[in-house]
mmCIF file of C-alpha atoms in Angstrom:
data_model
loop_
_atom_site.group_PDB
_atom_site.id
_atom_site.type_symbol
_atom_site.label_atom_id
_atom_site.label_comp_id
_atom_site.label_asym_id
_atom_site.label_seq_id
_atom_site.Cartn_x
_atom_site.Cartn_y
_atom_site.Cartn_z
ATOM 1 C CA MET A 1334 -186.096 -118.237 -124.268
ATOM 2 C CA ARG A 1335 -185.764 -118.988 -120.734
ATOM 3 C CA TYR A 1336 -187.010 -117.244 -117.586
ATOM 4 C CA CYS A 1337 -183.859 -115.597 -115.713
ATOM 5 C CA THR A 1338 -184.555 -114.572 -112.214
ATOM 6 C CA LEU A 1339 -183.190 -110.750 -111.447
ATOM 7 C CA GLY A 1340 -180.034 -111.975 -109.857
ATOM 8 C CA ASP A 1341 -179.249 -113.917 -112.632
ATOM 9 C CA LEU A 1342 -179.888 -111.116 -115.236
ATOM 10 C CA THR A 1343 -176.307 -109.453 -116.999
ATOM 11 C CA PRO A 1344 -175.901 -106.315 -119.610
ATOM 12 C CA GLY A 1345 -175.745 -107.971 -123.044
ATOM 13 C CA MET A 1346 -178.555 -110.387 -122.381
ATOM 14 C CA VAL A 1347 -181.588 -110.261 -125.014
ATOM 15 C CA LEU A 1348 -185.114 -109.345 -123.571
ATOM 16 C CA GLY A 1349 -187.500 -112.485 -124.989
ATOM 17 C CA ARG A 1350 -190.478 -110.607 -123.846
ATOM 18 C CA SER A 1351 -191.847 -106.885 -123.527
ATOM 19 C CA ILE A 1352 -191.835 -105.305 -120.008
ATOM 20 C CA TYR A 1353 -194.650 -102.770 -119.124
ATOM 21 C CA ASP A 1354 -194.683 -100.303 -116.350
ATOM 22 C CA ALA A 1355 -197.684 -99.920 -113.974
ATOM 23 C CA SER A 1356 -199.251 -97.376 -115.920
ATOM 24 C CA GLY A 1357 -199.553 -99.749 -119.150
ATOM 25 C CA ARG A 1358 -196.508 -98.060 -120.560
ATOM 26 C CA LEU A 1359 -194.176 -99.590 -122.851
ATOM 27 C CA LEU A 1360 -190.841 -99.739 -120.432
ATOM 28 C CA LEU A 1361 -188.793 -102.036 -122.978
ATOM 29 C CA ASN A 1362 -189.277 -103.866 -125.860
ATOM 30 C CA GLU A 1363 -188.620 -107.220 -126.787
ATOM 31 C CA SER A 1364 -185.195 -107.895 -128.668
ATOM 32 C CA LYS A 1365 -183.359 -105.157 -126.969
ATOM 33 C CA ALA A 1366 -180.323 -106.304 -125.032
ATOM 34 C CA LEU A 1367 -180.093 -105.366 -121.088
ATOM 35 C CA ASP A 1368 -177.961 -102.621 -119.636
ATOM 36 C CA ASP A 1369 -177.419 -101.961 -115.884
ATOM 37 C CA ARG A 1370 -179.826 -99.218 -115.722
ATOM 38 C CA PHE A 1371 -182.598 -101.409 -117.383
ATOM 39 C CA ILE A 1372 -181.861 -104.301 -114.670
ATOM 40 C CA LYS A 1373 -182.244 -101.922 -112.320
ATOM 41 C CA ARG A 1374 -185.494 -100.743 -113.539
ATOM 42 C CA ILE A 1375 -186.953 -104.054 -113.581
ATOM 43 C CA GLU A 1376 -186.055 -104.601 -110.044
ATOM 44 C CA GLU A 1377 -187.513 -100.947 -108.826
ATOM 45 C CA LEU A 1378 -190.883 -102.503 -110.714
ATOM 46 C CA GLY A 1379 -190.859 -105.496 -108.357
ATOM 47 C CA PHE A 1380 -190.456 -108.031 -110.997
ATOM 48 C CA SER A 1381 -188.736 -110.924 -110.012
ATOM 49 C CA GLY A 1382 -186.954 -111.633 -113.417
ATOM 50 C CA ALA A 1383 -187.171 -111.865 -117.013
ATOM 51 C CA TYR A 1384 -187.454 -114.261 -120.181
ATOM 52 C CA ILE A 1385 -184.334 -114.124 -122.043
ATOM 53 C CA ASP A 1386 -183.698 -114.914 -125.677
ATOM 54 C CA ALA A 1387 -180.875 -117.723 -125.106
ATOM 55 C CA ALA A 1388 -178.702 -119.901 -127.545
ATOM 56 C CA GLY A 1389 -180.363 -123.663 -127.564
ATOM 57 C CA PHE A 1390 -183.354 -122.114 -126.151
ATOM 58 C CA GLU A 1391 -185.055 -120.602 -129.234
ATOM 59 C CA ALA A 1392 -187.665 -123.849 -129.458
ATOM 60 C CA VAL A 1393 -189.020 -122.539 -126.476
ATOM 61 C CA ASP A 1394 -191.971 -119.863 -126.677
ATOM 62 C CA PRO A 1395 -193.806 -119.483 -123.114
ATOM 63 C CA PRO A 1396 -197.389 -119.060 -124.148
ATOM 64 C CA GLU A 1397 -199.407 -115.852 -122.735
ATOM 65 C CA VAL A 1398 -202.909 -116.254 -122.069
ATOM 66 C CA ILE A 1399 -203.940 -112.567 -123.392
ATOM 67 C CA ASP A 1400 -201.976 -110.028 -125.122
ATOM 68 C CA PRO A 1401 -199.381 -108.044 -123.105
ATOM 69 C CA ALA A 1402 -200.426 -105.276 -124.263
ATOM 70 C CA LEU A 1403 -204.021 -105.738 -123.682
ATOM 71 C CA ARG A 1404 -202.810 -107.317 -120.075
ATOM 72 C CA ALA A 1405 -201.188 -103.767 -119.717
ATOM 73 C CA ARG A 1406 -204.124 -101.448 -120.898
ATOM 74 C CA THR A 1407 -206.294 -103.243 -118.380
ATOM 75 C CA GLN A 1408 -203.880 -102.518 -115.448
ATOM 76 C CA ALA A 1409 -203.457 -98.833 -116.127
ATOM 77 C CA ILE A 1410 -207.294 -98.389 -115.525
ATOM 78 C CA LEU A 1411 -207.233 -100.579 -112.250
ATOM 79 C CA VAL A 1412 -204.105 -98.600 -110.964
ATOM 80 C CA GLU A 1413 -206.299 -95.498 -111.454
ATOM 81 C CA SER A 1414 -209.019 -96.534 -109.692
ATOM 82 C CA PHE A 1415 -207.002 -98.528 -106.865
ATOM 83 C CA ASP A 1416 -204.856 -95.257 -106.231
ATOM 84 C CA THR A 1417 -207.928 -92.999 -106.470
ATOM 85 C CA LEU A 1418 -209.368 -95.308 -103.551
ATOM 86 C CA ALA A 1419 -206.208 -95.476 -101.844
ATOM 87 C CA ASN A 1420 -205.378 -91.682 -101.436
ATOM 88 C CA ILE A 1421 -209.117 -90.781 -100.297
ATOM 89 C CA SER A 1422 -209.067 -93.558 -97.749
ATOM 90 C CA SER A 1423 -207.912 -91.455 -95.134
ATOM 91 C CA VAL A 1424 -211.520 -89.209 -95.057
ATOM 92 C CA LEU A 1425 -212.802 -92.694 -93.500
ATOM 93 C CA GLU A 1426 -210.588 -93.504 -90.651
ATOM 94 C CA ASP A 1427 -213.559 -92.925 -88.370
ATOM 95 C CA VAL A 1428 -215.734 -95.088 -90.344
ATOM 96 C CA ASN A 1429 -216.725 -98.509 -88.385
ATOM 97 C CA PHE A 1430 -216.637 -100.534 -91.646
ATOM 98 C CA SER A 1431 -218.633 -103.657 -90.175
ATOM 99 C CA GLU A 1432 -221.677 -101.285 -90.152
ATOM 100 C CA LEU A 1433 -220.922 -99.804 -93.463
ATOM 101 C CA THR A 1434 -223.963 -100.134 -95.983
ATOM 102 C CA SER A 1435 -223.752 -97.103 -98.645
ATOM 103 C CA PHE A 1436 -221.557 -94.287 -98.837
ATOM 104 C CA ASP A 1437 -224.449 -91.680 -98.100
ATOM 105 C CA SER A 1438 -222.804 -89.694 -95.959
ATOM 106 C CA HIS A 1439 -219.245 -89.791 -98.188
ATOM 107 C CA PRO A 1440 -220.460 -88.500 -101.391
ATOM 108 C CA GLU A 1441 -216.733 -87.998 -102.549
ATOM 109 C CA LEU A 1442 -217.194 -91.898 -102.603
ATOM 110 C CA HIS A 1443 -219.713 -91.952 -105.090
ATOM 111 C CA LYS A 1444 -218.997 -92.988 -108.486
ATOM 112 C CA MET A 1445 -214.945 -94.041 -107.703
ATOM 113 C CA LEU A 1446 -214.735 -96.833 -110.064
ATOM 114 C CA SER A 1447 -214.363 -96.575 -113.975
ATOM 115 C CA VAL A 1448 -216.593 -99.359 -114.135
ATOM 116 C CA GLY A 1449 -217.434 -98.965 -117.921
ATOM 117 C CA LYS A 1450 -213.625 -98.910 -118.994
ATOM 118 C CA ILE A 1451 -213.275 -101.641 -116.716
ATOM 119 C CA GLN A 1452 -215.987 -103.612 -118.337
ATOM 120 C CA GLY A 1453 -215.077 -103.030 -121.582
ATOM 121 C CA GLN A 1454 -210.956 -104.189 -121.175
ATOM 122 C CA ILE A 1455 -212.902 -107.479 -119.563
ATOM 123 C CA ASN A 1456 -215.030 -107.759 -123.169
ATOM 124 C CA GLN A 1457 -211.970 -107.728 -124.769
ATOM 125 C CA ILE A 1458 -210.251 -110.311 -123.087
ATOM 126 C CA ILE A 1459 -212.810 -112.652 -123.182
ATOM 127 C CA ASP A 1460 -213.099 -112.271 -126.862
ATOM 128 C CA ASP A 1461 -209.552 -112.814 -127.189
ATOM 129 C CA LEU A 1462 -209.948 -116.043 -124.902
ATOM 130 C CA MET A 1463 -212.686 -117.424 -126.692
ATOM 131 C CA ASP A 1464 -211.245 -116.449 -130.304
ATOM 132 C CA SER A 1465 -208.123 -118.555 -129.617
ATOM 133 C CA TYR A 1466 -210.210 -121.483 -127.687
ATOM 134 C CA THR A 1467 -208.011 -120.884 -124.548
ATOM 135 C CA ILE A 1468 -209.055 -122.865 -121.946
ATOM 136 C CA GLU A 1469 -206.084 -124.084 -119.894
ATOM 137 C CA LEU A 1470 -203.744 -121.574 -118.091
ATOM 138 C CA PRO A 1471 -200.528 -122.410 -120.151
ATOM 139 C CA CYS A 1472 -197.657 -120.646 -117.899
ATOM 140 C CA LEU A 1473 -196.737 -119.054 -114.815
ATOM 141 C CA LEU A 1474 -198.621 -116.029 -113.592
ATOM 142 C CA LEU A 1475 -195.362 -113.790 -112.922
ATOM 143 C CA LYS A 1476 -196.415 -110.430 -111.084
ATOM 144 C CA SER A 1477 -194.386 -107.081 -110.146
ATOM 145 C CA GLN A 1478 -194.473 -106.795 -106.460
ATOM 146 C CA GLY A 1479 -194.866 -103.316 -107.189
ATOM 147 C CA ARG A 1480 -198.266 -103.220 -107.632
ATOM 148 C CA LEU A 1481 -199.242 -107.152 -106.169
ATOM 149 C CA LEU A 1482 -203.360 -106.206 -106.072
ATOM 150 C CA VAL A 1483 -203.386 -104.829 -109.345
ATOM 151 C CA GLU A 1484 -201.643 -107.777 -110.852
ATOM 152 C CA HIS A 1485 -203.800 -110.633 -108.227
ATOM 153 C CA SER A 1486 -206.687 -108.748 -109.303
ATOM 154 C CA THR A 1487 -206.203 -109.410 -113.019
ATOM 155 C CA ASP A 1488 -204.594 -113.070 -112.648
ATOM 156 C CA THR A 1489 -207.605 -113.746 -110.332
ATOM 157 C CA MET A 1490 -209.929 -112.693 -113.342
ATOM 158 C CA LEU A 1491 -208.234 -114.897 -115.810
ATOM 159 C CA ILE A 1492 -208.336 -117.876 -113.587
ATOM 160 C CA ALA A 1493 -211.867 -117.154 -112.928
ATOM 161 C CA LEU A 1494 -212.509 -116.766 -116.718
ATOM 162 C CA LEU A 1495 -210.826 -119.970 -117.557
ATOM 163 C CA ILE A 1496 -212.892 -121.851 -115.023
ATOM 164 C CA GLY A 1497 -216.127 -120.175 -116.216
ATOM 165 C CA LEU A 1498 -215.396 -121.422 -119.617
ATOM 166 C CA ASN A 1499 -214.839 -124.836 -119.282
ATOM 167 C CA PHE A 1500 -217.832 -124.683 -117.057
ATOM 168 C CA LYS A 1501 -219.553 -123.516 -120.531
ATOM 169 C CA PHE A 1502 -220.566 -120.002 -119.390
ATOM 170 C CA VAL A 1503 -222.609 -118.112 -121.946
ATOM 171 C CA TYR A 1504 -221.177 -114.663 -122.927
ATOM 172 C CA ARG A 1505 -222.995 -112.788 -120.467
ATOM 173 C CA GLU A 1506 -222.019 -114.754 -117.542
ATOM 174 C CA LEU A 1507 -218.414 -114.580 -118.536
ATOM 175 C CA LYS A 1508 -218.675 -110.996 -118.556
ATOM 176 C CA GLN A 1509 -220.331 -111.013 -114.934
ATOM 177 C CA LEU A 1510 -217.690 -113.353 -113.643
ATOM 178 C CA GLY A 1511 -215.105 -111.628 -114.998
ATOM 179 C CA LEU A 1512 -215.842 -107.936 -113.550
ATOM 180 C CA ALA A 1513 -216.653 -109.685 -110.152
ATOM 181 C CA ALA A 1514 -213.412 -111.411 -110.123
ATOM 182 C CA MET A 1515 -211.416 -108.296 -111.117
ATOM 183 C CA LEU A 1516 -212.779 -105.946 -108.821
ATOM 184 C CA HIS A 1517 -212.986 -108.855 -105.948
ATOM 185 C CA ASP A 1518 -210.490 -107.256 -103.365
ATOM 186 C CA VAL A 1519 -211.224 -103.234 -104.257
ATOM 187 C CA GLY A 1520 -212.353 -103.020 -100.674
ATOM 188 C CA LYS A 1521 -208.642 -103.139 -99.769
ATOM 189 C CA ALA A 1522 -207.839 -100.739 -101.979
ATOM 190 C CA LEU A 1523 -209.871 -98.144 -99.909
ATOM 191 C CA LEU A 1524 -209.306 -100.268 -96.483
ATOM 192 C CA GLY A 1525 -205.487 -100.112 -96.856
ATOM 193 C CA THR A 1526 -202.789 -96.781 -97.117
ATOM 194 C CA ALA A 1527 -201.802 -95.750 -100.354
ATOM 195 C CA GLY A 1528 -198.212 -96.502 -101.233
ATOM 196 C CA GLU A 1529 -198.202 -99.783 -99.123
ATOM 197 C CA PRO A 1530 -198.786 -103.833 -99.673
ATOM 198 C CA PRO A 1531 -202.623 -104.720 -99.666
ATOM 199 C CA ILE A 1532 -203.848 -105.256 -96.376
ATOM 200 C CA GLY A 1533 -203.674 -109.050 -95.034
ATOM 201 C CA PRO A 1534 -205.812 -111.669 -92.569
ATOM 202 C CA ASP A 1535 -203.832 -109.342 -89.690
ATOM 203 C CA HIS A 1536 -204.963 -105.966 -90.472
ATOM 204 C CA PRO A 1537 -208.393 -104.971 -88.467
ATOM 205 C CA ASN A 1538 -210.217 -104.360 -91.372
ATOM 206 C CA TYR A 1539 -209.814 -107.009 -92.963
ATOM 207 C CA LYS A 1540 -213.041 -109.149 -92.927
ATOM 208 C CA ASP A 1541 -214.281 -106.063 -94.128
ATOM 209 C CA HIS A 1542 -213.259 -105.998 -97.455
ATOM 210 C CA PRO A 1543 -215.706 -107.962 -99.160
ATOM 211 C CA ALA A 1544 -219.017 -106.183 -98.083
ATOM 212 C CA THR A 1545 -216.933 -102.494 -98.587
ATOM 213 C CA GLY A 1546 -215.846 -103.865 -102.165
ATOM 214 C CA GLY A 1547 -219.691 -104.472 -103.166
ATOM 215 C CA ILE A 1548 -220.472 -101.047 -101.706
ATOM 216 C CA ILE A 1549 -217.608 -99.409 -103.989
ATOM 217 C CA LEU A 1550 -219.280 -101.162 -106.936
ATOM 218 C CA LEU A 1551 -222.953 -100.441 -106.302
ATOM 219 C CA GLU A 1552 -222.183 -96.724 -105.590
ATOM 220 C CA SER A 1553 -220.233 -96.225 -108.455
ATOM 221 C CA GLY A 1554 -223.776 -95.907 -110.484
ATOM 222 C CA THR A 1555 -224.031 -99.218 -111.517
ATOM 223 C CA ASN A 1556 -226.629 -101.965 -111.517
ATOM 224 C CA HIS A 1557 -224.373 -104.743 -110.996
ATOM 225 C CA TYR A 1558 -226.252 -106.671 -108.279
ATOM 226 C CA THR A 1559 -224.775 -109.861 -109.348
ATOM 227 C CA GLU A 1560 -221.364 -108.864 -109.495
ATOM 228 C CA CYS A 1561 -221.542 -107.154 -106.144
ATOM 229 C CA ALA A 1562 -223.011 -110.862 -104.669
ATOM 230 C CA ALA A 1563 -219.821 -112.454 -106.031
ATOM 231 C CA ILE A 1564 -217.795 -109.836 -104.554
ATOM 232 C CA GLN A 1565 -219.113 -109.782 -100.872
ATOM 233 C CA GLN A 1566 -219.706 -113.543 -100.674
ATOM 234 C CA HIS A 1567 -216.073 -114.608 -102.342
ATOM 235 C CA HIS A 1568 -214.560 -115.391 -98.533
ATOM 236 C CA GLU A 1569 -217.570 -117.462 -97.638
ATOM 237 C CA ARG A 1570 -217.496 -121.256 -97.156
ATOM 238 C CA GLN A 1571 -219.035 -124.388 -98.129
ATOM 239 C CA ASP A 1572 -219.191 -124.931 -94.016
ATOM 240 C CA GLY A 1573 -220.616 -121.933 -93.484
ATOM 241 C CA LYS A 1574 -217.453 -120.653 -91.327
ATOM 242 C CA GLY A 1575 -216.542 -117.886 -93.950
ATOM 243 C CA PHE A 1576 -217.343 -113.957 -94.046
ATOM 244 C CA PRO A 1577 -218.846 -112.167 -93.406
ATOM 245 C CA ASN A 1578 -222.350 -113.995 -93.758
ATOM 246 C CA HIS A 1579 -221.696 -117.342 -92.821
ATOM 247 C CA LEU A 1580 -223.343 -118.580 -96.075
ATOM 248 C CA ILE A 1581 -223.064 -122.269 -96.706
ATOM 249 C CA GLY A 1582 -222.538 -124.182 -99.890
ATOM 250 C CA TYR A 1583 -223.642 -127.765 -101.046
ATOM 251 C CA ASN A 1584 -220.670 -128.428 -103.432
ATOM 252 C CA LYS A 1585 -222.821 -128.476 -106.459
ATOM 253 C CA SER A 1586 -221.357 -127.512 -110.044
ATOM 254 C CA PRO A 1587 -221.373 -124.036 -110.281
ATOM 255 C CA GLU A 1588 -223.939 -124.108 -113.825
ATOM 256 C CA GLN A 1589 -226.507 -121.391 -114.665
ATOM 257 C CA SER A 1590 -229.331 -124.698 -114.355
ATOM 258 C CA ARG A 1591 -228.355 -124.972 -110.694
ATOM 259 C CA THR A 1592 -231.436 -123.508 -108.193
ATOM 260 C CA TYR A 1593 -230.612 -120.663 -106.008
ATOM 261 C CA GLN A 1594 -231.438 -121.784 -102.438
ATOM 262 C CA SER A 1595 -231.755 -118.595 -99.751
ATOM 263 C CA GLY A 1596 -228.655 -118.774 -97.690
ATOM 264 C CA THR A 1597 -226.346 -120.354 -99.910
ATOM 265 C CA ILE A 1598 -223.177 -118.823 -101.479
ATOM 266 C CA TYR A 1599 -223.692 -117.251 -105.238
ATOM 267 C CA ARG A 1600 -222.155 -119.783 -107.589
ATOM 268 C CA MET A 1601 -219.733 -117.270 -108.962
ATOM 269 C CA ALA A 1602 -218.439 -116.132 -105.671
ATOM 270 C CA GLU A 1603 -217.687 -119.984 -105.673
ATOM 271 C CA ILE A 1604 -215.314 -119.746 -108.491
ATOM 272 C CA ILE A 1605 -213.876 -116.472 -107.434
ATOM 273 C CA SER A 1606 -212.954 -117.688 -103.963
ATOM 274 C CA VAL A 1607 -210.901 -120.720 -105.888
ATOM 275 C CA ALA A 1608 -209.534 -118.458 -108.205
ATOM 276 C CA ASP A 1609 -208.144 -115.900 -105.681
ATOM 277 C CA ALA A 1610 -206.998 -118.982 -103.296
ATOM 278 C CA TYR A 1611 -204.662 -120.154 -105.931
ATOM 279 C CA ASP A 1612 -203.260 -117.178 -107.237
ATOM 280 C CA THR A 1613 -202.770 -116.331 -103.650
ATOM 281 C CA LEU A 1614 -200.790 -119.677 -102.728
ATOM 282 C CA THR A 1615 -198.791 -119.541 -106.002
ATOM 283 C CA SER A 1616 -198.192 -115.612 -105.565
ATOM 284 C CA GLY A 1617 -196.672 -115.586 -101.885
ATOM 285 C CA ILE A 1618 -198.662 -112.794 -101.164
ATOM 286 C CA TYR A 1619 -199.083 -113.913 -97.562
ATOM 287 C CA ALA A 1620 -196.676 -116.883 -97.639
ATOM 288 C CA ALA A 1621 -193.702 -118.353 -99.172
ATOM 289 C CA PRO A 1622 -195.040 -119.177 -102.407
ATOM 290 C CA LEU A 1623 -196.308 -122.746 -103.831
ATOM 291 C CA SER A 1624 -195.532 -124.387 -107.095
ATOM 292 C CA PRO A 1625 -199.155 -124.916 -108.808
ATOM 293 C CA GLU A 1626 -198.797 -128.467 -108.080
ATOM 294 C CA GLU A 1627 -198.623 -128.086 -104.611
ATOM 295 C CA ALA A 1628 -201.367 -125.386 -104.349
ATOM 296 C CA ILE A 1629 -203.779 -127.201 -106.006
ATOM 297 C CA LYS A 1630 -203.668 -130.217 -103.857
ATOM 298 C CA THR A 1631 -203.550 -127.718 -100.742
ATOM 299 C CA LEU A 1632 -206.936 -126.670 -102.100
ATOM 300 C CA ILE A 1633 -208.394 -130.270 -102.967
ATOM 301 C CA LYS A 1634 -207.462 -131.042 -98.903
ATOM 302 C CA ARG A 1635 -209.560 -127.790 -98.069
ATOM 303 C CA SER A 1636 -212.521 -128.871 -100.769
ATOM 304 C CA PHE A 1637 -215.729 -129.896 -99.830
ATOM 305 C CA PHE A 1638 -215.868 -127.876 -96.324
ATOM 306 C CA GLU A 1639 -213.826 -124.784 -97.631
ATOM 307 C CA PHE A 1640 -213.838 -124.518 -101.432
ATOM 308 C CA ASN A 1641 -216.210 -125.924 -103.477
ATOM 309 C CA SER A 1642 -214.913 -129.305 -105.047
ATOM 310 C CA TYR A 1643 -216.514 -129.260 -108.424
ATOM 311 C CA VAL A 1644 -214.406 -125.827 -109.090
ATOM 312 C CA VAL A 1645 -211.399 -126.806 -107.437
ATOM 313 C CA ASN A 1646 -211.398 -130.128 -110.003
ATOM 314 C CA MET A 1647 -211.764 -128.145 -112.572
ATOM 315 C CA LEU A 1648 -209.217 -125.397 -111.660
ATOM 316 C CA ALA A 1649 -207.008 -128.871 -111.589
ATOM 317 C CA GLN A 1650 -208.109 -129.016 -115.185
ATOM 318 C CA VAL A 1651 -207.456 -125.840 -116.327
ATOM 319 C CA VAL A 1652 -204.030 -125.385 -115.168
ATOM 320 C CA GLN A 1653 -200.770 -126.438 -116.584
ATOM 321 C CA VAL A 1654 -198.571 -127.326 -113.641
ATOM 322 C CA PHE A 1655 -195.263 -127.364 -115.338
ATOM 323 C CA PRO A 1656 -196.210 -125.170 -118.216
ATOM 324 C CA VAL A 1657 -193.982 -124.003 -121.111
ATOM 325 C CA GLY A 1658 -190.407 -122.002 -120.286
ATOM 326 C CA CYS A 1659 -190.723 -122.899 -116.400
ATOM 327 C CA HIS A 1660 -187.120 -124.322 -114.870
ATOM 328 C CA VAL A 1661 -187.288 -127.766 -113.559
ATOM 329 C CA GLU A 1662 -185.564 -130.382 -111.857
ATOM 330 C CA ILE A 1663 -185.807 -133.841 -112.888
ATOM 331 C CA VAL A 1664 -186.141 -135.504 -108.859
ATOM 332 C CA LYS A 1665 -186.479 -138.939 -110.543
ATOM 333 C CA SER A 1666 -186.285 -140.764 -114.038
ATOM 334 C CA SER A 1667 -186.228 -144.236 -114.883
ATOM 335 C CA ASP A 1668 -182.838 -143.346 -116.539
ATOM 336 C CA PRO A 1669 -180.620 -142.644 -113.498
ATOM 337 C CA THR A 1670 -178.242 -140.507 -115.636
ATOM 338 C CA TYR A 1671 -180.352 -137.245 -115.959
ATOM 339 C CA GLN A 1672 -181.535 -137.909 -112.417
ATOM 340 C CA ASN A 1673 -181.208 -134.186 -110.563
ATOM 341 C CA TYR A 1674 -180.770 -132.084 -113.914
ATOM 342 C CA CYS A 1675 -182.683 -129.249 -114.579
ATOM 343 C CA GLY A 1676 -183.979 -127.816 -117.733
ATOM 344 C CA ILE A 1677 -186.581 -125.588 -119.131
ATOM 345 C CA ILE A 1678 -189.790 -127.213 -120.204
ATOM 346 C CA LYS A 1679 -190.144 -127.186 -124.316
ATOM 347 C CA ALA A 1680 -193.490 -128.774 -124.385
ATOM 348 C CA ALA A 1681 -195.839 -129.393 -121.494
ATOM 349 C CA ASN A 1682 -197.493 -132.655 -121.225
ATOM 350 C CA THR A 1683 -201.499 -132.158 -120.510
ATOM 351 C CA GLU A 1684 -201.984 -136.010 -119.786
ATOM 352 C CA ASN A 1685 -198.925 -136.457 -117.239
ATOM 353 C CA ALA A 1686 -197.350 -133.692 -116.434
ATOM 354 C CA HIS A 1687 -194.230 -135.217 -115.118
ATOM 355 C CA GLN A 1688 -193.979 -136.734 -117.849
ATOM 356 C CA ALA A 1689 -192.857 -133.154 -120.142
ATOM 357 C CA GLU A 1690 -190.107 -132.461 -122.791
ATOM 358 C CA LEU A 1691 -187.277 -130.436 -121.692
ATOM 359 C CA ILE A 1692 -184.214 -128.779 -122.691
ATOM 360 C CA LEU A 1693 -181.080 -128.957 -120.168
ATOM 361 C CA THR A 1694 -179.644 -126.456 -118.495
ATOM 362 C CA ASP A 1695 -177.511 -127.464 -115.420
ATOM 363 C CA ASP A 1696 -175.823 -130.624 -113.897
ATOM 364 C CA PRO A 1697 -176.880 -131.865 -110.707
ATOM 365 C CA TYR A 1698 -173.814 -130.017 -109.205
ATOM 366 C CA GLY A 1699 -175.219 -126.565 -110.864
ATOM 367 C CA LYS A 1700 -172.902 -126.850 -113.842
ATOM 368 C CA ALA A 1701 -174.314 -125.674 -116.907
ATOM 369 C CA THR A 1702 -174.323 -127.705 -119.245
ATOM 370 C CA LYS A 1703 -174.939 -127.817 -123.339
ATOM 371 C CA PRO A 1704 -178.531 -127.412 -124.251
ATOM 372 C CA VAL A 1705 -179.961 -130.927 -124.720
ATOM 373 C CA LEU A 1706 -183.316 -131.863 -125.487
ATOM 374 C CA LEU A 1707 -184.831 -134.525 -122.965
ATOM 375 C CA SER A 1708 -188.611 -136.438 -123.634
ATOM 376 C CA LEU A 1709 -189.797 -137.801 -120.137
ATOM 377 C CA SER A 1710 -193.151 -138.631 -122.631
ATOM 378 C CA GLY A 1711 -193.889 -142.447 -121.387
ATOM 379 C CA ASP A 1712 -191.422 -142.626 -118.144
ATOM 380 C CA SER A 1713 -194.285 -143.534 -115.642
ATOM 381 C CA SER A 1714 -191.918 -143.014 -112.858
ATOM 382 C CA ALA A 1715 -191.015 -139.536 -113.896
ATOM 383 C CA GLN A 1716 -191.158 -137.038 -111.091
ATOM 384 C CA LEU A 1717 -190.120 -132.928 -111.392
ATOM 385 C CA LYS A 1718 -189.927 -130.060 -109.072
ATOM 386 C CA LEU A 1719 -190.688 -126.753 -110.462
ATOM 387 C CA LEU A 1720 -187.544 -124.219 -109.604
ATOM 388 C CA LEU A 1721 -189.231 -121.255 -107.791
#
């Protein structure tokens, strides 16, 4: 199969991957032919495209990090909680969030999250990752713009868990990390407006969302103090110039053996910080999206003083920068015959990302070509460019 952008979808194309709506309901099953009505529905849901079964690309099977149905069920629970928070935010118009420490004066905000249900779904995701020995991010994280906060929360959680698995976190730690990463931006749901995109750095209450998110979790009738700390510290920086408390980091490995020091960033917050930043950069939430390779290079440049360098280096090992199914251009090759040809990655190369195996789709002039298998393995001069 191959990924087609929204503008390239036409009636009669056969869907390669099932599509779910924001409530977790199956919208269109794989192997079904598209018509104008469903193409319009895909656009309304905010998807930028879809995977399509196409002749010549039968061998291309982009892997999923987790089962799509499990992802849909998890997001449905998150949508319910986030929508409840957004709809009730109007009662807090006069609240000074920078000084807020509890919801004692707003009992209607107690137990706003279905924490047990959310944790249950995260536990299933952890079980799936461990059972399948998944320790890499083998795909592009394609999002519905219509539910950007929920999609971003889910993908940040997945990236954080993969980093945690590579750092040999035990099950208890993975549960804590997963819940904190999933809810790291829950404060934005309360500070934002129902039906509008999540708040960004230009919003007057943006810097209040980590602390507010921690309060929301604790006021949900739980004792998740570890997760609360991770949520409230995910925008702290190694150099102490982050927010809300200007904590510092020492660029140490975030493993359990690390000794906690007063005034420093909690180790799980450092992981969530990197996962959050990577997903933000590649999703184009605040600016034009970067490719995985560009995003990792950006984070490496910002490590040591902003991000924990150990975590950034681990992210670089976790992410496949040219995963199976993505569309690329051959910018450079030892064989000039194929320079500037485009193709779909059939097999990723985890050791040398640019030396992948692909199926050609277009010539340098944009004309469709016969699907031809091309291996760049061993081509040290090969250079690919992801086509977003």
